[in-house]
PDB file of C-alpha atoms in Angstrom:
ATOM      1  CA  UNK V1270       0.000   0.000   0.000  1.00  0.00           C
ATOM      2  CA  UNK V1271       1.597   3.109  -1.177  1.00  0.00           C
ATOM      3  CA  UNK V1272       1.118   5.974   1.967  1.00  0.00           C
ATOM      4  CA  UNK V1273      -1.075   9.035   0.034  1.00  0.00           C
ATOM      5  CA  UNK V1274       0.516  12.090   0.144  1.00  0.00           C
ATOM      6  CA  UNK V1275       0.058  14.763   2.249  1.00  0.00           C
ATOM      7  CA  UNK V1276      -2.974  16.881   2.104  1.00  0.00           C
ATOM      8  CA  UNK V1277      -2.718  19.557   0.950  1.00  0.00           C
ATOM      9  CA  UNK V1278      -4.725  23.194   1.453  1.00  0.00           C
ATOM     10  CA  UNK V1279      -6.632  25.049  -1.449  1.00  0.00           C
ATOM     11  CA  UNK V1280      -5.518  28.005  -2.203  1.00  0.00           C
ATOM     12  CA  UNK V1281      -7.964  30.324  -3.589  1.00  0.00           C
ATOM     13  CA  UNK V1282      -8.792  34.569  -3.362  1.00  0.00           C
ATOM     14  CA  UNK V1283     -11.734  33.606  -1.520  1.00  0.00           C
ATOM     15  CA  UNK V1284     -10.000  33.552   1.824  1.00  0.00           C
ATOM     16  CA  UNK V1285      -9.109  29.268   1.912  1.00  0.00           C
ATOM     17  CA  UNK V1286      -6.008  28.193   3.935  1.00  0.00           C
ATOM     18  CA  UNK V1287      -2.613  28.740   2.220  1.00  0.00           C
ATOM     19  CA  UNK V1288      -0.386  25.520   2.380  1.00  0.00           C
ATOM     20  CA  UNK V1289       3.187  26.574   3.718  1.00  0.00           C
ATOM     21  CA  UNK V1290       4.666  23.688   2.056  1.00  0.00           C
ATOM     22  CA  UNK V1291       4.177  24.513  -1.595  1.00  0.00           C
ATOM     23  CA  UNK V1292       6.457  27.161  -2.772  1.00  0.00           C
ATOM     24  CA  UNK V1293       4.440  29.339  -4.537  1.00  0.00           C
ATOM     25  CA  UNK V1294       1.978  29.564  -1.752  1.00  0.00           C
ATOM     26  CA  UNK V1295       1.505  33.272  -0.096  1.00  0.00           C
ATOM     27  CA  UNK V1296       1.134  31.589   3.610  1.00  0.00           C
ATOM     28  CA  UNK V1297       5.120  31.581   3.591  1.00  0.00           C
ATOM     29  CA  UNK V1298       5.315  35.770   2.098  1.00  0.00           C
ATOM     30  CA  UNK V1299       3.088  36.250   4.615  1.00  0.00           C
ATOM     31  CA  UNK V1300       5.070  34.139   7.807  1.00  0.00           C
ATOM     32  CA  UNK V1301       8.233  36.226   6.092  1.00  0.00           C
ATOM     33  CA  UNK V1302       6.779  39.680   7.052  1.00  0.00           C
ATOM     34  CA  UNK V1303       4.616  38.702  10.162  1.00  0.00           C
ATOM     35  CA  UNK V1304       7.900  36.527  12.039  1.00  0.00           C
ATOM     36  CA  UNK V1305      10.763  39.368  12.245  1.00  0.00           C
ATOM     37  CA  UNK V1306      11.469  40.448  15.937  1.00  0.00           C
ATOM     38  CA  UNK V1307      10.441  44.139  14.803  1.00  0.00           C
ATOM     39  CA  UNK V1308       7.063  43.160  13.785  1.00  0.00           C
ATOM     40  CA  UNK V1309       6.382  41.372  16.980  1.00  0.00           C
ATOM     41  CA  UNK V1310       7.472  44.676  19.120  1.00  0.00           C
ATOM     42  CA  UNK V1311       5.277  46.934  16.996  1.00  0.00           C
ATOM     43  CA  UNK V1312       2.424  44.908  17.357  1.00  0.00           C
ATOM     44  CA  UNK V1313       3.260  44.592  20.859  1.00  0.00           C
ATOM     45  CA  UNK V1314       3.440  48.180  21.553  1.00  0.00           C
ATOM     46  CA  UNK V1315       0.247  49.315  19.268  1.00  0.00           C
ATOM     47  CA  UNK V1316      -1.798  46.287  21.140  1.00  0.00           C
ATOM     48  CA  UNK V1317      -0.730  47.923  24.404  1.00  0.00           C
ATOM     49  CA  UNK V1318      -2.009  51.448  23.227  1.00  0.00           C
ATOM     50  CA  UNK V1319      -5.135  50.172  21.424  1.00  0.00           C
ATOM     51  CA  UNK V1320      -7.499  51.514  20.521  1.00  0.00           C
ATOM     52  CA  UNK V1321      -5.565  54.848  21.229  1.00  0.00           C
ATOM     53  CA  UNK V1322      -3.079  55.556  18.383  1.00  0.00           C
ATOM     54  CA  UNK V1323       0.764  56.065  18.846  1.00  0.00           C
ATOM     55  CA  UNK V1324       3.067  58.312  16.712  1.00  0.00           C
ATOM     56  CA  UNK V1325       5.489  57.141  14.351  1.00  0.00           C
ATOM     57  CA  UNK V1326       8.361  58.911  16.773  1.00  0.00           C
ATOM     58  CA  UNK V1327       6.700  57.331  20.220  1.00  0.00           C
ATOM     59  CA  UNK V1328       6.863  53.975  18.352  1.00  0.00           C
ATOM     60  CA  UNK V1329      10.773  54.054  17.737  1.00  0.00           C
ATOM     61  CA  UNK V1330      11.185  55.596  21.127  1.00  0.00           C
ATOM     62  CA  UNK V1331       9.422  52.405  22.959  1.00  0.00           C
ATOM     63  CA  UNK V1332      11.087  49.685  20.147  1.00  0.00           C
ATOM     64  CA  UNK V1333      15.125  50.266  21.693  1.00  0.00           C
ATOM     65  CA  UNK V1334      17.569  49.585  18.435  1.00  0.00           C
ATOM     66  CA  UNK V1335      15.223  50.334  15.800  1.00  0.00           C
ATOM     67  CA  UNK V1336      16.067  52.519  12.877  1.00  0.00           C
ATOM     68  CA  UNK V1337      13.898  54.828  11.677  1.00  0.00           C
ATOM     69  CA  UNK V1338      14.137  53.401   8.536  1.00  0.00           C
ATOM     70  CA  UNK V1339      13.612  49.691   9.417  1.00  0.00           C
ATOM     71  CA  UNK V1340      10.242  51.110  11.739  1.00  0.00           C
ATOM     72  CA  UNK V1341       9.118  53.013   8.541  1.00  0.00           C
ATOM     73  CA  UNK V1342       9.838  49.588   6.232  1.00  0.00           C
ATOM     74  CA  UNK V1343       7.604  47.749   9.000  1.00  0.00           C
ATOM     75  CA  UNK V1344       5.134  49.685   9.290  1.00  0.00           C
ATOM     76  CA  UNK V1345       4.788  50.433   5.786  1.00  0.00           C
ATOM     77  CA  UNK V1346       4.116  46.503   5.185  1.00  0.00           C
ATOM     78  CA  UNK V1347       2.019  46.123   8.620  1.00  0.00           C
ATOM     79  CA  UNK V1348      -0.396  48.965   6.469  1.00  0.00           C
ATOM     80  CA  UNK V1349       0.291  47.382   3.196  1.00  0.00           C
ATOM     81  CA  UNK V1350      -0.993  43.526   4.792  1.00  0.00           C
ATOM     82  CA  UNK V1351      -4.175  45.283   6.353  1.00  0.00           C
ATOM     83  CA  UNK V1352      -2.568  45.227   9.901  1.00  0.00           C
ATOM     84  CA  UNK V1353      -2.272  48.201  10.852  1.00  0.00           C
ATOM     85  CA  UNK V1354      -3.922  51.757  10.030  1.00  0.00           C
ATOM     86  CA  UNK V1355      -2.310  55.224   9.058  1.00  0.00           C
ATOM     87  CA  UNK V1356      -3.531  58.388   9.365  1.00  0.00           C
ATOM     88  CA  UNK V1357      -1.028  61.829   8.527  1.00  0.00           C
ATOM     89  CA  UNK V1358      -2.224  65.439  10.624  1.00  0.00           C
ATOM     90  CA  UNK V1359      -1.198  68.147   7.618  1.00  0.00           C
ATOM     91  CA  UNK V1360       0.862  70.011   9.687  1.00  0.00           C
ATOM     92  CA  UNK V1361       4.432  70.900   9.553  1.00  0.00           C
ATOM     93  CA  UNK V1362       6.253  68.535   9.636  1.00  0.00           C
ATOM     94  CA  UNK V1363       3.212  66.363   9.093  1.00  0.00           C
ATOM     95  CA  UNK V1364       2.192  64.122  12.502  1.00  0.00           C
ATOM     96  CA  UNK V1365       1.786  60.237  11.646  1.00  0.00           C
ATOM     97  CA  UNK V1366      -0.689  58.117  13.749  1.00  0.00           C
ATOM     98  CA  UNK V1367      -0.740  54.111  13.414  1.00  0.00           C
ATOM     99  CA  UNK V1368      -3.126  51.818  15.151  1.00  0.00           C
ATOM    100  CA  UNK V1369      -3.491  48.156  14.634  1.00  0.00           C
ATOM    101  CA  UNK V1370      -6.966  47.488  12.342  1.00  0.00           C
ATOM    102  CA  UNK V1371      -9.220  44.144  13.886  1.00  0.00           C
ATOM    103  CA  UNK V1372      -6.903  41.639  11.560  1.00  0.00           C
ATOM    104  CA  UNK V1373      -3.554  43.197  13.321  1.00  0.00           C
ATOM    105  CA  UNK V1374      -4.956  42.812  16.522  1.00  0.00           C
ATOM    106  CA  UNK V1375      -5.814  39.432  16.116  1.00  0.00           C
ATOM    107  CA  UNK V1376      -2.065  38.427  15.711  1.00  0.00           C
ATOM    108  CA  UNK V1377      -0.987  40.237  19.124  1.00  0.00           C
ATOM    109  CA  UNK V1378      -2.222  36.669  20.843  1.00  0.00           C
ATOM    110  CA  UNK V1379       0.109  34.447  18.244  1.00  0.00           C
ATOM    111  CA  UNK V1380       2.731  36.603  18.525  1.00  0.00           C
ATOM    112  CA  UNK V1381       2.630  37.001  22.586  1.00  0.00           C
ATOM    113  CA  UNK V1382       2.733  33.181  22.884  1.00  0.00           C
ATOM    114  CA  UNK V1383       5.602  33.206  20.454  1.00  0.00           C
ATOM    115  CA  UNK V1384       7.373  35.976  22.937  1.00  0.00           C
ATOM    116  CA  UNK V1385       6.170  34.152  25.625  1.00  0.00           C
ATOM    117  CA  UNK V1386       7.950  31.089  24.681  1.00  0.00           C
ATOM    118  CA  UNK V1387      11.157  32.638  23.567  1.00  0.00           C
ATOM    119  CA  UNK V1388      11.545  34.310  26.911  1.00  0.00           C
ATOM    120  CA  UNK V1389      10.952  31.161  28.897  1.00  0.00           C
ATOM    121  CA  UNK V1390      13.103  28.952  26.372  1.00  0.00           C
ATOM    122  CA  UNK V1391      15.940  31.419  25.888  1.00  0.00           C
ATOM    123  CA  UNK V1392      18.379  30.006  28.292  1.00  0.00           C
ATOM    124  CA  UNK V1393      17.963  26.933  26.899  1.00  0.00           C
ATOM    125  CA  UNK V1394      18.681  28.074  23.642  1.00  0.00           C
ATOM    126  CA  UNK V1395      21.716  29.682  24.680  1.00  0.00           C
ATOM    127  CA  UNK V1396      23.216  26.315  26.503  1.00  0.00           C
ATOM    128  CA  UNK V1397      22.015  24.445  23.562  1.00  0.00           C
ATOM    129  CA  UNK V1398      23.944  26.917  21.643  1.00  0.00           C
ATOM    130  CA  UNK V1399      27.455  27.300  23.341  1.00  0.00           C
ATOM    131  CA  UNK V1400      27.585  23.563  23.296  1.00  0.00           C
ATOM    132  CA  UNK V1401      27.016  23.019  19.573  1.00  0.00           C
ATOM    133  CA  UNK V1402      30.079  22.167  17.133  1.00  0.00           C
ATOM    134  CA  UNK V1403      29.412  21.082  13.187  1.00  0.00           C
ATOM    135  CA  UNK V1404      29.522  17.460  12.896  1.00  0.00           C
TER     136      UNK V1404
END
């Protein structure tokens, strides 16, 4: 008896479930943007100020070692994936406000328990780490 293969998920524009094991499938794009250590600490810090906003400035200020240029790369693909909002005050210079939408705020949970676990594992990781030569 030959073992089937794996099943795998449709993917379709109608909202299915991507399959992270085919190449060509958006799922792994998408795990790209969503699993850097930046994203997680602006989603951290707009989940802690929701629903309040929190200016571009404020954000770097609370996310130690950013750049402003990696914050304005994140948050300019948070927006882009429909994560979190924008909104720009005309004055000068102009005053930016971002907020996480209902989707961003729905990945604060996943993303906690991901933090969660790294700062409960990290030791471990470390050990694991110092004691690990290439075969």
């Amino acid at each position: 008896m030959t073992p089937s293969p794996t099943p795998r998920a449709s993917r379709s524009p109608n909202g299915a479930r991507g399959d992270l094991f085919d190449p060509e499938c958006p799922t792994r794009r998408l795990l790209d943007r969503i699993g850097t250590k930046w994203t997680s600490m602006a989603v951290k810090v707009l989940a802690e100020a929701s629903p309040d906003e929190v200016r571009f400035a404020e954000l770097q200020r609370r996310m130690p070692g950013i750049s402003q240029k990696m914050l304005s790369a994140t948050l300019q693909g948070l927006t882009r994936d429909g994560l979190v909002g924008r909104r720009v005050e005309a004055t000068v210079p102009p005053r930016v406000y971002y907020k996480l939408t209902p989707l961003g705020l729905t990945l604060e949970a996943p993303l906690a328990a991901l933090r969660e676990w790294a700062e409960e594992h990290m030791a471990e990781v470390d050990r694991a780490h110092q004691g690990w030569s290439p075969s």
